[in-house]
Amino acid sequence: MTAIRIYHNPQCGTSRNVLALIRHAGIEPDIVDYLKTPPDRATLLALMSALQMSPRQLLRRKGTPFEALGLDDTTLTDDALVEAMMAHPILMERPIVVSPKGVRLCRPSETVLELLPAGPLPPFSKEDGEVVIGEDGRRVG
């Protein structure tokens, strides 16, 4: 079995679809509900490094206190943005998946297929019915 970790928000449809795809591949991942157990500073910085993303790129705007905190101020330092994410984990874009094949921000959800072991998978559709893996076992789209 492959060791995979997902930084997951169970309230997010994309995150639920990514988790379902991982499980569909026969893998039970280590699930980190990052709203309840946020990554510490070192882990957050390591994730950003592995993603090759800056703190500003990892900030989630929709459904967060982004505007209320004035995080659209381009003069804010990376350190200030990291501090904001640590104080308000909802600001961290999700889901992030860590696997032996790499680290990805899995938006859209089918991005996670790049991190799963190779091989055909049974057909799979997202919660909304969108087909991700067709009858032939191949990624659709």
PDB file of C-alpha atoms in Angstrom:
ATOM      1  CA  MET A   1       0.000   0.000   0.000  1.00  0.00           C
ATOM      2  CA  THR A   2       1.225   3.492  -0.866  1.00  0.00           C
ATOM      3  CA  ALA A   3       1.600   6.121   1.867  1.00  0.00           C
ATOM      4  CA  ILE A   4      -0.525   9.129   0.947  1.00  0.00           C
ATOM      5  CA  ARG A   5      -1.517  12.074   3.101  1.00  0.00           C
ATOM      6  CA  ILE A   6      -4.346  14.457   2.306  1.00  0.00           C
ATOM      7  CA  TYR A   7      -4.839  17.847   3.926  1.00  0.00           C
ATOM      8  CA  HIS A   8      -8.604  17.636   3.845  1.00  0.00           C
ATOM      9  CA  ASN A   9     -11.645  19.780   4.527  1.00  0.00           C
ATOM     10  CA  PRO A  10     -14.694  17.499   4.759  1.00  0.00           C
ATOM     11  CA  GLN A  11     -16.965  20.472   3.962  1.00  0.00           C
ATOM     12  CA  CYS A  12     -15.284  20.967   0.546  1.00  0.00           C
ATOM     13  CA  GLY A  13     -16.658  19.039  -2.438  1.00  0.00           C
ATOM     14  CA  THR A  14     -13.310  19.057  -4.233  1.00  0.00           C
ATOM     15  CA  SER A  15     -11.602  17.681  -1.142  1.00  0.00           C
ATOM     16  CA  ARG A  16     -14.260  14.964  -0.761  1.00  0.00           C
ATOM     17  CA  ASN A  17     -13.845  13.999  -4.437  1.00  0.00           C
ATOM     18  CA  VAL A  18     -10.060  13.767  -4.049  1.00  0.00           C
ATOM     19  CA  LEU A  19     -10.426  11.566  -0.977  1.00  0.00           C
ATOM     20  CA  ALA A  20     -12.925   9.375  -2.847  1.00  0.00           C
ATOM     21  CA  LEU A  21     -10.515   9.005  -5.793  1.00  0.00           C
ATOM     22  CA  ILE A  22      -7.675   7.973  -3.473  1.00  0.00           C
ATOM     23  CA  ARG A  23      -9.906   5.387  -1.817  1.00  0.00           C
ATOM     24  CA  HIS A  24     -11.183   4.292  -5.238  1.00  0.00           C
ATOM     25  CA  ALA A  25      -7.557   3.389  -6.034  1.00  0.00           C
ATOM     26  CA  GLY A  26      -7.590   1.070  -3.013  1.00  0.00           C
ATOM     27  CA  ILE A  27      -5.571   3.358  -0.752  1.00  0.00           C
ATOM     28  CA  GLU A  28      -6.605   4.522   2.696  1.00  0.00           C
ATOM     29  CA  PRO A  29      -4.703   7.790   3.144  1.00  0.00           C
ATOM     30  CA  ASP A  30      -3.579   9.551   6.260  1.00  0.00           C
ATOM     31  CA  ILE A  31      -6.279  12.213   6.538  1.00  0.00           C
ATOM     32  CA  VAL A  32      -5.364  15.533   8.134  1.00  0.00           C
ATOM     33  CA  ASP A  33      -8.420  17.661   8.848  1.00  0.00           C
ATOM     34  CA  TYR A  34      -6.314  20.795   8.641  1.00  0.00           C
ATOM     35  CA  LEU A  35      -9.038  22.999  10.126  1.00  0.00           C
ATOM     36  CA  LYS A  36      -8.933  20.951  13.345  1.00  0.00           C
ATOM     37  CA  THR A  37      -5.226  20.069  13.194  1.00  0.00           C
ATOM     38  CA  PRO A  38      -3.453  22.741  11.143  1.00  0.00           C
ATOM     39  CA  PRO A  39       0.095  22.111   9.981  1.00  0.00           C
ATOM     40  CA  ASP A  40       2.784  23.760  12.067  1.00  0.00           C
ATOM     41  CA  ARG A  41       4.916  26.487  10.521  1.00  0.00           C
ATOM     42  CA  ALA A  42       7.694  24.118   9.391  1.00  0.00           C
ATOM     43  CA  THR A  43       5.200  21.752   7.745  1.00  0.00           C
ATOM     44  CA  LEU A  44       3.356  24.606   6.041  1.00  0.00           C
ATOM     45  CA  LEU A  45       6.621  25.993   4.681  1.00  0.00           C
ATOM     46  CA  ALA A  46       7.701  22.520   3.531  1.00  0.00           C
ATOM     47  CA  LEU A  47       4.373  22.025   1.736  1.00  0.00           C
ATOM     48  CA  MET A  48       4.718  25.370  -0.046  1.00  0.00           C
ATOM     49  CA  SER A  49       8.267  24.499  -1.050  1.00  0.00           C
ATOM     50  CA  ALA A  50       7.209  21.100  -2.401  1.00  0.00           C
ATOM     51  CA  LEU A  51       4.306  22.735  -4.253  1.00  0.00           C
ATOM     52  CA  GLN A  52       6.636  25.446  -5.550  1.00  0.00           C
ATOM     53  CA  MET A  53       4.054  27.975  -4.423  1.00  0.00           C
ATOM     54  CA  SER A  54       4.407  31.220  -2.530  1.00  0.00           C
ATOM     55  CA  PRO A  55       2.210  31.936   0.485  1.00  0.00           C
ATOM     56  CA  ARG A  56       0.139  34.318  -1.666  1.00  0.00           C
ATOM     57  CA  GLN A  57      -0.437  31.556  -4.239  1.00  0.00           C
ATOM     58  CA  LEU A  58      -1.628  29.161  -1.519  1.00  0.00           C
ATOM     59  CA  LEU A  59      -4.113  31.644  -0.037  1.00  0.00           C
ATOM     60  CA  ARG A  60      -7.759  30.783  -0.462  1.00  0.00           C
ATOM     61  CA  ARG A  61     -10.030  33.764  -0.919  1.00  0.00           C
ATOM     62  CA  LYS A  62     -13.528  32.320  -1.282  1.00  0.00           C
ATOM     63  CA  GLY A  63     -15.307  31.569   1.988  1.00  0.00           C
ATOM     64  CA  THR A  64     -12.456  32.874   4.125  1.00  0.00           C
ATOM     65  CA  PRO A  65     -11.565  36.032   6.073  1.00  0.00           C
ATOM     66  CA  PHE A  66      -9.164  37.006   3.247  1.00  0.00           C
ATOM     67  CA  GLU A  67     -10.773  40.385   2.567  1.00  0.00           C
ATOM     68  CA  ALA A  68     -11.602  41.149   6.206  1.00  0.00           C
ATOM     69  CA  LEU A  69      -7.940  40.621   7.099  1.00  0.00           C
ATOM     70  CA  GLY A  70      -6.766  42.856   4.261  1.00  0.00           C
ATOM     71  CA  LEU A  71      -4.690  40.081   2.712  1.00  0.00           C
ATOM     72  CA  ASP A  72      -5.071  41.580  -0.742  1.00  0.00           C
ATOM     73  CA  ASP A  73      -2.476  44.188   0.346  1.00  0.00           C
ATOM     74  CA  THR A  74       0.460  43.440  -1.957  1.00  0.00           C
ATOM     75  CA  THR A  75       2.910  44.985   0.524  1.00  0.00           C
ATOM     76  CA  LEU A  76       2.322  42.179   3.038  1.00  0.00           C
ATOM     77  CA  THR A  77       5.357  39.945   3.412  1.00  0.00           C
ATOM     78  CA  ASP A  78       5.367  36.196   2.892  1.00  0.00           C
ATOM     79  CA  ASP A  79       5.923  35.846   6.636  1.00  0.00           C
ATOM     80  CA  ALA A  80       2.789  37.889   7.355  1.00  0.00           C
ATOM     81  CA  LEU A  81       0.776  35.706   4.974  1.00  0.00           C
ATOM     82  CA  VAL A  82       2.096  32.511   6.585  1.00  0.00           C
ATOM     83  CA  GLU A  83       1.158  33.900   9.999  1.00  0.00           C
ATOM     84  CA  ALA A  84      -2.355  34.615   8.724  1.00  0.00           C
ATOM     85  CA  MET A  85      -2.692  31.034   7.433  1.00  0.00           C
ATOM     86  CA  MET A  86      -1.487  29.669  10.744  1.00  0.00           C
ATOM     87  CA  ALA A  87      -3.984  31.823  12.668  1.00  0.00           C
ATOM     88  CA  HIS A  88      -6.797  31.042  10.187  1.00  0.00           C
ATOM     89  CA  PRO A  89      -6.193  27.625   8.561  1.00  0.00           C
ATOM     90  CA  ILE A  90      -9.267  28.103   6.350  1.00  0.00           C
ATOM     91  CA  LEU A  91      -7.050  30.491   4.357  1.00  0.00           C
ATOM     92  CA  MET A  92      -4.991  27.540   3.114  1.00  0.00           C
ATOM     93  CA  GLU A  93      -6.124  26.317  -0.301  1.00  0.00           C
ATOM     94  CA  ARG A  94      -7.115  22.650  -0.371  1.00  0.00           C
ATOM     95  CA  PRO A  95      -6.865  19.755  -0.783  1.00  0.00           C
ATOM     96  CA  ILE A  96      -3.136  19.180  -0.714  1.00  0.00           C
ATOM     97  CA  VAL A  97      -2.007  15.606  -1.303  1.00  0.00           C
ATOM     98  CA  VAL A  98       1.433  14.254  -0.425  1.00  0.00           C
ATOM     99  CA  SER A  99       2.540  10.966  -1.974  1.00  0.00           C
ATOM    100  CA  PRO A 100       5.747   9.214  -2.993  1.00  0.00           C
ATOM    101  CA  LYS A 101       5.108  10.667  -6.481  1.00  0.00           C
ATOM    102  CA  GLY A 102       5.066  14.258  -5.239  1.00  0.00           C
ATOM    103  CA  VAL A 103       2.918  16.942  -3.680  1.00  0.00           C
ATOM    104  CA  ARG A 104       0.022  18.628  -5.445  1.00  0.00           C
ATOM    105  CA  LEU A 105      -2.748  21.076  -4.770  1.00  0.00           C
ATOM    106  CA  CYS A 106      -5.480  18.890  -6.219  1.00  0.00           C
ATOM    107  CA  ARG A 107      -7.713  21.430  -7.934  1.00  0.00           C
ATOM    108  CA  PRO A 108      -9.347  20.144 -10.038  1.00  0.00           C
ATOM    109  CA  SER A 109      -9.844  16.941  -8.094  1.00  0.00           C
ATOM    110  CA  GLU A 110      -8.623  14.668 -10.899  1.00  0.00           C
ATOM    111  CA  THR A 111      -5.138  16.145 -10.431  1.00  0.00           C
ATOM    112  CA  VAL A 112      -4.746  13.514  -7.700  1.00  0.00           C
ATOM    113  CA  LEU A 113      -4.531  10.815 -10.399  1.00  0.00           C
ATOM    114  CA  GLU A 114      -0.963  12.024 -11.099  1.00  0.00           C
ATOM    115  CA  LEU A 115      -0.041  10.968  -7.553  1.00  0.00           C
ATOM    116  CA  LEU A 116      -1.650   7.531  -7.500  1.00  0.00           C
ATOM    117  CA  PRO A 117       0.001   4.267  -8.522  1.00  0.00           C
ATOM    118  CA  ALA A 118      -0.163   3.581 -12.247  1.00  0.00           C
ATOM    119  CA  GLY A 119      -2.722   1.169 -13.547  1.00  0.00           C
ATOM    120  CA  PRO A 120      -6.274   1.144 -14.773  1.00  0.00           C
ATOM    121  CA  LEU A 121      -8.985   1.994 -12.277  1.00  0.00           C
ATOM    122  CA  PRO A 122     -12.663   1.133 -12.371  1.00  0.00           C
ATOM    123  CA  PRO A 123     -15.005   3.873 -13.643  1.00  0.00           C
ATOM    124  CA  PHE A 124     -15.416   6.841 -11.283  1.00  0.00           C
ATOM    125  CA  SER A 125     -17.652   9.900 -11.199  1.00  0.00           C
ATOM    126  CA  LYS A 126     -17.484  12.934  -8.923  1.00  0.00           C
ATOM    127  CA  GLU A 127     -20.249  13.784  -6.456  1.00  0.00           C
ATOM    128  CA  ASP A 128     -21.889  15.954  -9.138  1.00  0.00           C
ATOM    129  CA  GLY A 129     -21.900  13.088 -11.655  1.00  0.00           C
ATOM    130  CA  GLU A 130     -18.971  14.306 -13.773  1.00  0.00           C
ATOM    131  CA  VAL A 131     -17.120  11.254 -15.110  1.00  0.00           C
ATOM    132  CA  VAL A 132     -13.411  11.240 -14.204  1.00  0.00           C
ATOM    133  CA  ILE A 133     -12.474   7.664 -15.116  1.00  0.00           C
ATOM    134  CA  GLY A 134     -14.332   6.094 -18.027  1.00  0.00           C
ATOM    135  CA  GLU A 135     -15.418   2.521 -18.663  1.00  0.00           C
ATOM    136  CA  ASP A 136     -12.033   1.874 -20.305  1.00  0.00           C
ATOM    137  CA  GLY A 137     -10.203   2.707 -17.062  1.00  0.00           C
ATOM    138  CA  ARG A 138      -8.721   5.910 -18.489  1.00  0.00           C
ATOM    139  CA  ARG A 139      -8.993   9.477 -17.293  1.00  0.00           C
ATOM    140  CA  VAL A 140     -11.714  11.394 -19.122  1.00  0.00           C
ATOM    141  CA  GLY A 141     -10.896  14.882 -20.372  1.00  0.00           C
TER     142      GLY A 141
END
